CSV table of C-alpha atoms in Angstrom, one decimal:
chain,number,residue,atom,x,y,z
A,1,MET,CA,102.6,136.9,58.4
A,2,HIS,CA,99.2,138.5,57.8
A,3,LEU,CA,96.0,137.9,55.8
A,4,ARG,CA,95.0,140.4,53.1
A,5,HIS,CA,91.7,138.9,52.3
A,6,LEU,CA,89.3,136.3,53.8
A,7,ARG,CA,86.5,134.7,51.8
A,8,LEU,CA,83.8,132.5,53.3
A,9,LEU,CA,81.1,130.8,51.3
A,10,ASP,CA,78.4,128.8,53.1
A,11,PHE,CA,80.5,128.6,56.2
A,12,ARG,CA,78.3,128.3,59.2
A,13,SER,CA,76.1,131.4,59.4
A,14,TRP,CA,77.9,133.2,56.5
A,15,PRO,CA,76.4,132.6,53.0
A,16,LEU,CA,79.1,134.9,51.7
A,17,LEU,CA,81.8,137.0,53.3
A,18,GLU,CA,84.5,138.9,51.4
A,19,LEU,CA,86.6,140.6,54.0
A,20,GLU,CA,89.6,142.8,53.2
A,21,LEU,CA,92.2,142.8,55.9
A,22,GLU,CA,95.4,144.6,56.7
A,23,PRO,CA,98.2,144.4,59.3
A,24,GLY,CA,97.3,145.6,62.8
A,25,VAL,CA,94.1,145.1,64.7
A,26,THR,CA,90.7,144.2,63.3
A,27,THR,CA,87.7,144.0,65.7
A,28,LEU,CA,84.4,142.3,65.0
A,29,VAL,CA,81.7,143.6,67.3
A,30,GLY,CA,78.3,142.1,67.7
A,31,ARG,CA,76.0,140.1,70.0
A,32,ASN,CA,76.6,136.6,71.0
A,33,GLY,CA,75.4,134.1,68.4
A,34,HIS,CA,75.6,136.6,65.5
A,35,GLY,CA,78.6,134.9,63.7
A,36,LYS,CA,81.7,136.7,65.0
A,37,THR,CA,83.5,133.6,66.2
A,38,ASN,CA,82.7,131.8,63.0
A,39,VAL,CA,85.1,134.2,61.2
A,40,LEU,CA,88.0,133.4,63.6
A,41,GLU,CA,87.2,129.7,63.4
A,42,ALA,CA,87.6,129.8,59.6
A,43,VAL,CA,91.1,131.3,60.0
A,44,GLY,CA,92.0,128.5,62.5
A,45,VAL,CA,90.7,125.9,60.1
A,46,LEU,CA,93.0,127.2,57.3
A,47,ALA,CA,95.9,127.1,59.8
A,48,SER,CA,95.4,123.6,61.2
A,49,LEU,CA,92.8,121.9,59.1
A,50,ARG,CA,90.8,121.6,62.3
A,51,SER,CA,88.1,123.5,64.1
A,52,HIS,CA,88.7,124.5,67.7
A,53,ARG,CA,85.0,124.1,68.4
A,54,VAL,CA,83.8,120.8,66.8
A,55,ALA,CA,85.4,117.5,66.0
A,56,THR,CA,83.7,117.0,62.6
A,57,ASP,CA,83.2,119.2,59.6
A,58,ALA,CA,79.4,118.9,59.2
A,59,PRO,CA,78.5,121.8,61.7
A,60,MET,CA,80.7,124.2,59.7
A,61,ILE,CA,78.7,123.7,56.5
A,62,ARG,CA,75.7,126.0,56.2
A,63,THR,CA,72.4,124.3,56.5
A,64,GLY,CA,71.1,123.4,53.1
A,65,ALA,CA,74.6,123.5,51.4
A,66,ARG,CA,76.8,120.6,50.4
A,67,THR,CA,80.1,122.5,50.5
A,68,ALA,CA,81.6,125.2,52.6
A,69,LEU,CA,84.6,127.2,51.2
A,70,VAL,CA,87.2,129.0,53.3
A,71,GLY,CA,89.8,131.0,51.3
A,72,ALA,CA,92.5,133.5,52.1
A,73,LEU,CA,95.2,135.6,50.5
A,74,ALA,CA,98.1,135.4,52.9
A,75,HIS,CA,101.3,137.5,53.0
A,76,ASN,CA,103.9,135.0,54.3
A,77,ALA,CA,107.7,135.5,54.4
A,78,GLY,CA,107.6,138.1,51.6
A,79,ARG,CA,105.3,136.1,49.3
A,80,GLU,CA,101.6,136.3,48.7
A,81,LEU,CA,99.8,133.0,48.5
A,82,THR,CA,96.2,132.1,48.0
A,83,VAL,CA,94.8,129.1,49.8
A,84,GLU,CA,91.3,127.6,49.7
A,85,LEU,CA,89.8,124.7,51.6
A,86,ALA,CA,86.5,123.0,50.6
A,87,LEU,CA,84.7,121.2,53.3
A,88,ASN,CA,82.4,118.7,51.6
A,89,SER,CA,79.4,116.9,53.0
A,90,GLY,CA,79.6,113.2,52.3
A,91,LYS,CA,82.9,113.2,50.5
A,92,ALA,CA,86.6,114.1,51.0
A,93,ASN,CA,87.6,117.6,51.6
A,94,ARG,CA,89.7,119.4,49.0
A,95,ALA,CA,92.3,122.1,49.0
A,96,ARG,CA,93.9,124.5,46.5
A,97,LEU,CA,97.1,126.5,46.7
A,98,ASN,CA,97.6,129.4,44.3
A,99,THR,CA,94.5,128.0,42.3
A,100,SER,CA,96.2,124.6,41.8
A,101,PRO,CA,94.5,121.5,43.4
A,102,CYS,CA,96.5,119.9,46.2
A,103,ARG,CA,97.1,116.2,46.2
A,104,ARG,CA,96.9,116.2,50.0
A,105,LEU,CA,95.1,118.6,52.4
A,106,SER,CA,98.3,118.8,54.4
A,107,ASP,CA,100.0,120.6,51.5
A,108,VAL,CA,98.4,123.9,52.6
A,109,LEU,CA,99.7,123.7,56.2
A,110,GLY,CA,102.0,126.5,57.0
A,111,VAL,CA,100.5,129.0,54.6
A,112,VAL,CA,98.4,130.4,57.4
A,113,GLN,CA,99.6,130.3,61.0
A,114,SER,CA,97.5,131.3,63.9
A,115,VAL,CA,97.2,131.3,67.7
A,116,LEU,CA,93.7,131.5,69.2
A,117,PHE,CA,92.8,132.4,72.7
A,118,ALA,CA,89.1,131.9,73.8
A,119,PRO,CA,87.1,131.4,77.0
A,120,GLU,CA,86.9,127.7,76.0
A,121,ASP,CA,90.6,127.5,76.7
A,122,LEU,CA,89.8,127.0,80.4
A,123,ALA,CA,89.2,123.4,79.2
A,124,LEU,CA,92.9,123.1,78.5
A,125,VAL,CA,93.4,123.2,82.3
A,126,ARG,CA,90.2,121.8,83.6
A,127,GLY,CA,89.1,119.5,80.8
A,128,GLU,CA,89.9,116.1,79.4
A,129,PRO,CA,93.3,115.0,77.9
A,130,ALA,CA,91.9,115.4,74.4
A,131,GLU,CA,91.9,119.1,74.9
A,132,ARG,CA,95.6,119.2,75.7
A,133,ARG,CA,96.5,116.7,73.0
A,134,ARG,CA,94.8,119.0,70.5
A,135,LEU,CA,96.8,121.9,71.7
A,136,LEU,CA,100.1,120.1,71.0
A,137,ASP,CA,99.0,118.6,67.7
A,138,GLU,CA,97.7,121.9,66.2
A,139,LEU,CA,100.9,123.6,67.2
A,140,MET,CA,103.0,120.7,65.9
A,141,ILE,CA,101.5,120.5,62.4
A,142,GLN,CA,101.6,124.3,61.9
A,143,ARG,CA,105.3,124.3,62.7
A,144,ARG,CA,106.0,120.9,61.0
A,145,PRO,CA,103.5,120.5,58.2
A,146,ALA,CA,105.1,117.2,57.2
A,147,LEU,CA,103.5,115.6,60.2
A,148,GLY,CA,100.0,116.7,59.0
A,149,GLY,CA,99.6,113.6,56.9
A,150,ASP,CA,100.5,111.4,59.9
A,151,LEU,CA,98.0,113.2,62.1
A,152,SER,CA,95.3,112.8,59.5
A,153,GLU,CA,96.0,109.1,58.9
A,154,TYR,CA,96.3,108.1,62.5
A,155,PRO,CA,92.5,108.3,63.3
A,156,SER,CA,91.7,106.2,60.3
A,157,VAL,CA,94.2,103.5,61.3
A,158,LEU,CA,92.8,103.7,64.8
A,159,ARG,CA,89.2,103.2,63.7
A,160,GLN,CA,90.0,100.2,61.5
A,161,ARG,CA,92.2,98.6,64.1
A,162,THR,CA,89.4,99.1,66.8
A,163,ALA,CA,86.8,97.6,64.4
A,164,LEU,CA,89.1,94.6,64.0
A,165,LEU,CA,89.5,94.3,67.8
A,166,LYS,CA,85.7,94.3,68.3
A,167,SER,CA,85.3,91.4,65.8
A,168,ALA,CA,88.4,89.5,66.9
A,169,SER,CA,87.1,88.1,70.1
A,170,GLY,CA,84.1,86.3,68.5
A,171,ALA,CA,86.3,85.2,65.5
A,172,LEU,CA,88.9,83.7,67.9
A,173,ARG,CA,86.2,81.8,69.8
A,174,ARG,CA,84.3,80.5,66.7
A,175,GLY,CA,87.2,79.9,64.3
A,176,GLY,CA,89.7,77.1,64.2
A,177,PRO,CA,93.5,77.5,64.5
A,178,GLU,CA,93.8,78.7,60.9
A,179,ASP,CA,91.1,81.4,61.3
A,180,SER,CA,92.7,82.5,64.5
A,181,ALA,CA,96.1,82.8,62.9
A,182,THR,CA,94.5,84.9,60.1
A,183,VAL,CA,92.9,87.3,62.6
A,184,LEU,CA,96.1,87.7,64.6
A,185,ASP,CA,98.2,88.2,61.4
A,186,THR,CA,95.9,91.0,60.3
A,187,LEU,CA,96.1,92.6,63.7
A,188,ASP,CA,99.9,92.4,63.5
A,189,VAL,CA,99.7,94.5,60.4
A,190,TRP,CA,97.5,97.2,62.0
A,191,ASP,CA,99.7,97.1,65.1
A,192,GLY,CA,102.7,97.9,63.0
A,193,ARG,CA,101.1,100.8,61.2
A,194,LEU,CA,99.7,102.3,64.4
A,195,ALA,CA,103.1,102.0,66.1
A,196,GLU,CA,104.8,103.6,63.1
A,197,LEU,CA,102.5,106.6,62.9
A,198,GLY,CA,102.1,106.9,66.7
A,199,ALA,CA,105.8,107.0,67.2
A,200,ARG,CA,106.3,109.9,64.9
A,201,LEU,CA,103.5,111.8,66.6
A,202,VAL,CA,104.8,111.1,70.1
A,203,ALA,CA,108.3,112.2,69.1
A,204,GLY,CA,106.9,115.3,67.4
A,205,ARG,CA,104.9,116.2,70.5
A,206,ILE,CA,107.9,115.7,72.8
A,207,ASP,CA,110.2,117.8,70.6
A,208,LEU,CA,107.5,120.6,70.6
A,209,LEU,CA,107.0,120.4,74.4
A,210,ARG,CA,110.7,120.7,75.1
A,211,GLN,CA,110.7,124.0,73.3
A,212,LEU,CA,107.3,125.2,74.5
A,213,ARG,CA,107.7,124.4,78.2
A,214,PRO,CA,110.1,127.3,79.2
A,215,LEU,CA,108.0,129.8,77.2
A,216,VAL,CA,104.9,128.8,79.1
A,217,VAL,CA,106.6,128.8,82.4
A,218,ASP,CA,107.9,132.3,81.8
A,219,ALA,CA,104.6,133.5,80.6
A,220,TYR,CA,102.8,132.1,83.7
A,221,ARG,CA,105.3,133.7,86.0
A,222,GLY,CA,104.6,137.1,84.5
A,223,LEU,CA,100.8,136.6,84.7
A,224,ALA,CA,100.7,135.2,88.2
A,225,PRO,CA,104.0,136.1,90.0
A,226,GLU,CA,102.5,135.3,93.4
A,227,SER,CA,101.4,131.8,92.3
A,228,ARG,CA,103.2,128.5,92.5
A,229,PRO,CA,105.5,127.8,89.6
A,230,ALA,CA,104.0,126.2,86.5
A,231,ASP,CA,105.3,123.1,84.8
A,232,LEU,CA,104.3,120.8,81.9
A,233,THR,CA,105.1,117.1,81.5
A,234,TYR,CA,104.1,114.5,78.9
A,235,ARG,CA,102.4,111.4,80.1
A,236,PHE,CA,103.3,108.5,77.8
A,237,ARG,CA,100.9,105.8,78.8
A,238,VAL,CA,102.9,102.6,78.6
A,239,ALA,CA,104.1,100.4,81.4
A,240,ASP,CA,107.5,101.6,82.7
A,241,ALA,CA,107.4,104.7,80.5
A,242,PRO,CA,110.9,105.8,79.4
A,243,ASP,CA,112.4,109.1,80.3
A,244,GLU,CA,111.1,112.0,78.2
A,245,SER,CA,114.6,112.5,76.7
A,246,GLU,CA,114.3,109.0,75.0
A,247,LEU,CA,111.0,109.8,73.4
A,248,THR,CA,112.4,112.1,70.7
A,249,ASP,CA,113.7,109.1,68.7
A,250,PRO,CA,110.8,107.7,66.6
A,251,GLU,CA,112.4,104.3,66.1
A,252,PHE,CA,112.8,103.8,69.9
A,253,VAL,CA,109.2,105.0,70.5
A,254,GLU,CA,107.9,102.6,67.8
A,255,ALA,CA,109.7,99.7,69.5
A,256,VAL,CA,108.2,100.7,72.8
A,257,LEU,CA,104.7,100.9,71.3
A,258,LEU,CA,105.0,97.5,69.6
A,259,ALA,CA,106.0,95.9,72.9
A,260,GLU,CA,103.1,97.5,74.7
A,261,LEU,CA,100.7,96.5,72.0
A,262,GLY,CA,101.9,92.9,72.4
A,263,ARG,CA,101.6,93.1,76.2
A,264,ARG,CA,98.0,94.5,76.1
A,265,ARG,CA,96.7,92.5,73.1
A,266,ARG,CA,94.5,90.1,75.1
A,267,ASP,CA,93.1,93.0,77.1
A,268,GLU,CA,92.4,95.0,73.9
A,269,ILE,CA,90.6,92.0,72.3
A,270,ASP,CA,88.5,91.4,75.4
A,271,ARG,CA,87.4,95.0,75.6
A,272,GLY,CA,87.3,95.7,71.9
A,273,MET,CA,89.3,98.9,72.3
A,274,SER,CA,92.7,100.3,71.3
A,275,LEU,CA,94.3,101.0,74.6
A,276,VAL,CA,97.8,101.9,73.4
A,277,GLY,CA,98.9,104.9,71.4
A,278,PRO,CA,99.2,108.6,71.4
A,279,HIS,CA,95.4,109.0,71.5
A,280,ARG,CA,95.7,107.8,75.1
A,281,ASP,CA,98.5,110.2,76.2
A,282,ASP,CA,98.1,113.4,78.2
A,283,LEU,CA,99.9,116.7,78.8
A,284,ILE,CA,100.1,117.1,82.6
A,285,LEU,CA,99.9,120.7,83.8
A,286,ARG,CA,101.2,121.3,87.3
A,287,LEU,CA,101.4,124.2,89.8
A,288,GLY,CA,104.1,123.4,92.3
A,289,ASP,CA,103.7,119.8,93.4
A,290,GLU,CA,100.0,119.6,92.5
A,291,PRO,CA,98.2,119.0,89.1
A,292,ALA,CA,96.5,122.2,87.9
A,293,LYS,CA,93.4,120.3,87.1
A,294,GLY,CA,91.3,120.2,90.3
A,295,PHE,CA,93.7,122.3,92.4
A,296,ALA,CA,94.2,125.6,90.5
A,297,SER,CA,92.0,128.5,91.6
A,298,HIS,CA,89.9,130.3,89.0
A,299,GLY,CA,92.5,133.0,88.5
A,300,GLU,CA,95.3,130.4,88.3
A,301,THR,CA,93.3,128.5,85.7
A,302,TRP,CA,92.9,131.7,83.5
A,303,SER,CA,96.6,132.5,83.9
A,304,PHE,CA,97.7,128.9,82.9
A,305,ALA,CA,95.3,128.9,79.9
A,306,LEU,CA,96.6,132.3,78.8
A,307,ALA,CA,100.2,131.3,79.4
A,308,LEU,CA,99.8,128.3,77.1
A,309,ARG,CA,98.7,130.6,74.3
A,310,LEU,CA,101.3,133.3,74.9
A,311,GLY,CA,103.9,130.6,75.0
A,312,SER,CA,102.6,129.2,71.7
A,313,LEU,CA,102.9,132.7,70.2
A,314,GLU,CA,106.5,133.0,71.4
A,315,LEU,CA,107.3,129.6,70.0
A,316,PHE,CA,106.3,130.7,66.5
A,317,ARG,CA,108.4,133.9,66.9
A,318,ALA,CA,111.4,131.8,67.9
A,319,ASP,CA,111.0,130.1,64.5
A,320,GLY,CA,111.0,133.5,62.8
A,321,ALA,CA,107.3,133.5,62.1
A,322,GLU,CA,104.6,135.9,63.2
A,323,PRO,CA,101.2,134.1,63.4
A,324,VAL,CA,97.8,135.8,63.3
A,325,LEU,CA,96.6,136.3,66.8
A,326,LEU,CA,92.9,135.4,67.3
A,327,LEU,CA,91.2,136.7,70.4
A,328,ASP,CA,87.7,135.4,70.7
A,329,ASP,CA,85.7,137.5,73.2
A,330,VAL,CA,88.2,137.2,76.0
A,331,PHE,CA,88.7,140.7,77.3
A,332,ALA,CA,85.3,140.7,79.0
A,333,GLU,CA,86.4,137.6,80.9
A,334,LEU,CA,89.8,138.7,82.1
A,335,ASP,CA,90.6,140.8,85.2
A,336,ARG,CA,92.5,144.1,84.8
A,337,HIS,CA,96.0,142.6,85.3
A,338,ARG,CA,95.5,139.8,82.7
A,339,ARG,CA,93.7,142.1,80.3
A,340,ALA,CA,96.6,144.5,80.4
A,341,ALA,CA,99.2,141.7,79.9
A,342,LEU,CA,97.3,140.3,76.9
A,343,ALA,CA,96.8,143.8,75.4
A,344,ASP,CA,100.6,144.5,75.7
A,345,VAL,CA,101.4,141.3,73.8
A,346,ALA,CA,98.7,141.9,71.2
A,347,ALA,CA,99.9,145.4,70.5
A,348,GLY,CA,103.2,144.0,69.2
A,349,VAL,CA,101.7,141.3,66.9
A,350,GLU,CA,101.7,141.9,63.2
A,351,GLN,CA,98.0,141.1,62.8
A,352,VAL,CA,95.3,140.6,65.5
A,353,LEU,CA,91.6,139.6,64.9
A,354,ILE,CA,89.4,140.3,68.0
A,355,THR,CA,85.8,139.6,68.6
A,356,ALA,CA,83.7,141.3,71.3
A,357,ALA,CA,80.1,141.5,72.2
A,358,VAL,CA,80.7,145.1,73.5
A,359,GLY,CA,83.2,147.4,72.0
A,360,GLU,CA,84.3,148.9,75.3
A,361,ASP,CA,85.6,145.5,76.4
A,362,VAL,CA,88.5,145.9,74.0
A,363,PRO,CA,91.4,147.9,75.6
A,364,GLY,CA,92.0,151.3,74.1
A,365,SER,CA,95.5,150.4,73.0
A,366,LEU,CA,94.0,147.9,70.5
A,367,ARG,CA,92.3,150.3,68.1
A,368,GLY,CA,92.2,149.5,64.4
A,369,VAL,CA,89.4,148.6,62.0
A,370,ARG,CA,86.1,147.8,63.4
A,371,HIS,CA,83.3,145.8,61.7
A,372,ASP,CA,79.9,145.4,63.3
A,373,VAL,CA,78.3,142.0,62.8
A,374,VAL,CA,74.6,141.3,63.0
A,375,MET,CA,72.3,138.4,62.4
A,376,THR,CA,69.6,139.2,59.8
A,377,GLY,CA,66.8,137.4,57.9
A,378,GLU,CA,64.3,134.9,59.2
A,379,GLY,CA,64.0,131.2,59.3
A,380,ALA,CA,66.1,129.3,56.8
A,381,ASP,CA,67.4,132.7,55.5
A,382,ARG,CA,68.8,133.8,58.8
A,383,HIS,CA,72.4,134.7,58.3
A,384,SER,CA,75.3,136.8,59.4
A,385,ALA,CA,76.2,140.1,57.8
A,386,MET,CA,78.5,143.1,58.4
A,387,THR,CA,76.7,146.4,58.7
A,388,VAL,CA,79.5,148.9,59.6
A,389,SER,CA,83.2,149.1,58.8
A,390,ARG,CA,85.2,152.0,60.1
A,391,ARG,CA,88.7,152.8,61.4
A,392,GLN,CA,88.9,153.6,65.1
A,393,HIS,CA,91.4,156.0,66.7
A,394,ASP,CA,92.8,155.5,70.1
A,395,GLY,CA,90.3,157.0,72.5
A,396,ALA,CA,88.5,158.9,69.7
A,397,ASP,CA,85.5,156.6,69.1
A,398,ALA,CA,82.8,157.2,71.7
A,399,ARG,CA,80.4,154.9,70.0
A,400,GLU,CA,81.8,151.6,71.3
A,401,HIS,CA,78.8,149.4,71.3
A,402,ALA,CA,77.2,146.9,69.0
A,403,GLY,CA,74.1,149.0,68.4
A,404,GLY,CA,70.4,149.1,69.4
A,405,GLU,CA,67.7,146.5,69.1
A,406,ASP,CA,68.5,145.9,65.5
A,407,GLY,CA,72.2,145.5,66.1
A,408,VAL,CA,73.1,148.5,63.9
A,409,SER,CA,75.5,151.1,65.3
A,410,ASP,CA,75.1,154.8,65.4
A,411,ALA,CA,77.1,155.2,62.3
A,412,ASP,CA,74.3,153.6,60.3
A,413,SER,CA,71.8,156.3,61.4
A,414,GLY,CA,73.4,159.3,59.7
A,415,GLY,CA,75.6,160.4,62.6
A,416,ASP,CA,79.1,161.8,62.4
A,417,ASP,CA,81.0,159.6,59.9
A,418,ASP,CA,84.5,161.1,60.1
A,419,ASP,CA,85.8,157.8,61.4
A,420,ASN,CA,84.0,155.6,58.8
A,421,THR,CA,86.1,154.0,56.1
A,422,ASP,CA,85.3,151.5,53.4
A,423,THR,CA,87.4,148.5,54.2
A,424,GLY,CA,86.1,146.4,51.4
A,425,SER,CA,84.1,144.0,53.5
A,426,ARG,CA,80.9,142.5,52.0
A,427,ALA,CA,78.4,140.0,53.1
A,428,THR,CA,75.3,139.0,51.2
A,429,PRO,CA,72.6,136.3,51.7
């Protein structure tokens, strides 16, 4: 699949962006903090309904605005579909598909598919379990959009159940037998819903992992042939956890979760926390007999993070899909071997969007359309804009830089414009 048009309205630093796209490579070049990553983030939000940078929607809405719009025209499986997502401050988000309002946000999942690799991906190896759970969940809902509703509902159930746990301890102490029975009956209802949703999410993650694991292992072997072999296992945090092969059955997982909720109930009430469920699980990354977290070298960490993304890309391809590959300022961070490996993969992808602070960081094999991004205006009017759009030819463009002090490239100053093309991009305050 590929995007033919991307539209941002009051999304982060972009008051308005109308960007025409085509298959192949598109590179956004500009200084750090000028808004390049915001464009890639918007594509990821359309693909997964989540940002890879923040946990809430508020930072994605431009200061002073009440709503941010992200829209795209996507060419997917021989069809052209328009999708639009409205991020609303203080009220529910809304989505439209082919100009028709969607009953659920998850109805737009699958229209846009993407795989993002960014320097922050080192946190997949070094960071907390939430980073690795997010990786599984975003892949899962892009491939199985039906689970998007469960993934959206689960945090709400978790919040309400946790609030009940926090109030349950005092209510059980103060109330009589009848009041205690009411509290416990209510908790039973929330336990059932959490176990039902959680079981489907755990089973979906396990099914995904069983397909993803060999692809990541192969990718890591190619990136770090001298390193210890990589492996991935799912940590299902219950007492006497069943074998992974049993966790693909949602009914079985639901029964296990209900039993564990019953066993941990007193502990949960005492602590006022939900201690059971997929929000507590982890994806364990290993190198040989040791966990990658804390034991992997810097190079091994980069290789594992990149292998996770390359494995994700191959997983989509195994489904017959070709996601948009988003590469956020990564080439400057990679050594020669990993840079070449990533460039080889990217060269064969239908559509690639790349950001770079310096144009020379992008390998010569990944030439395409270049847009120069700058930050302009002052104070509250400070915003991102595109100043130059031109097609690059392999090895032919000697002006690979983001520009002088004002961020404008040589092409803006009346130089040779043989390589310049009007790509239809537009940004206005």
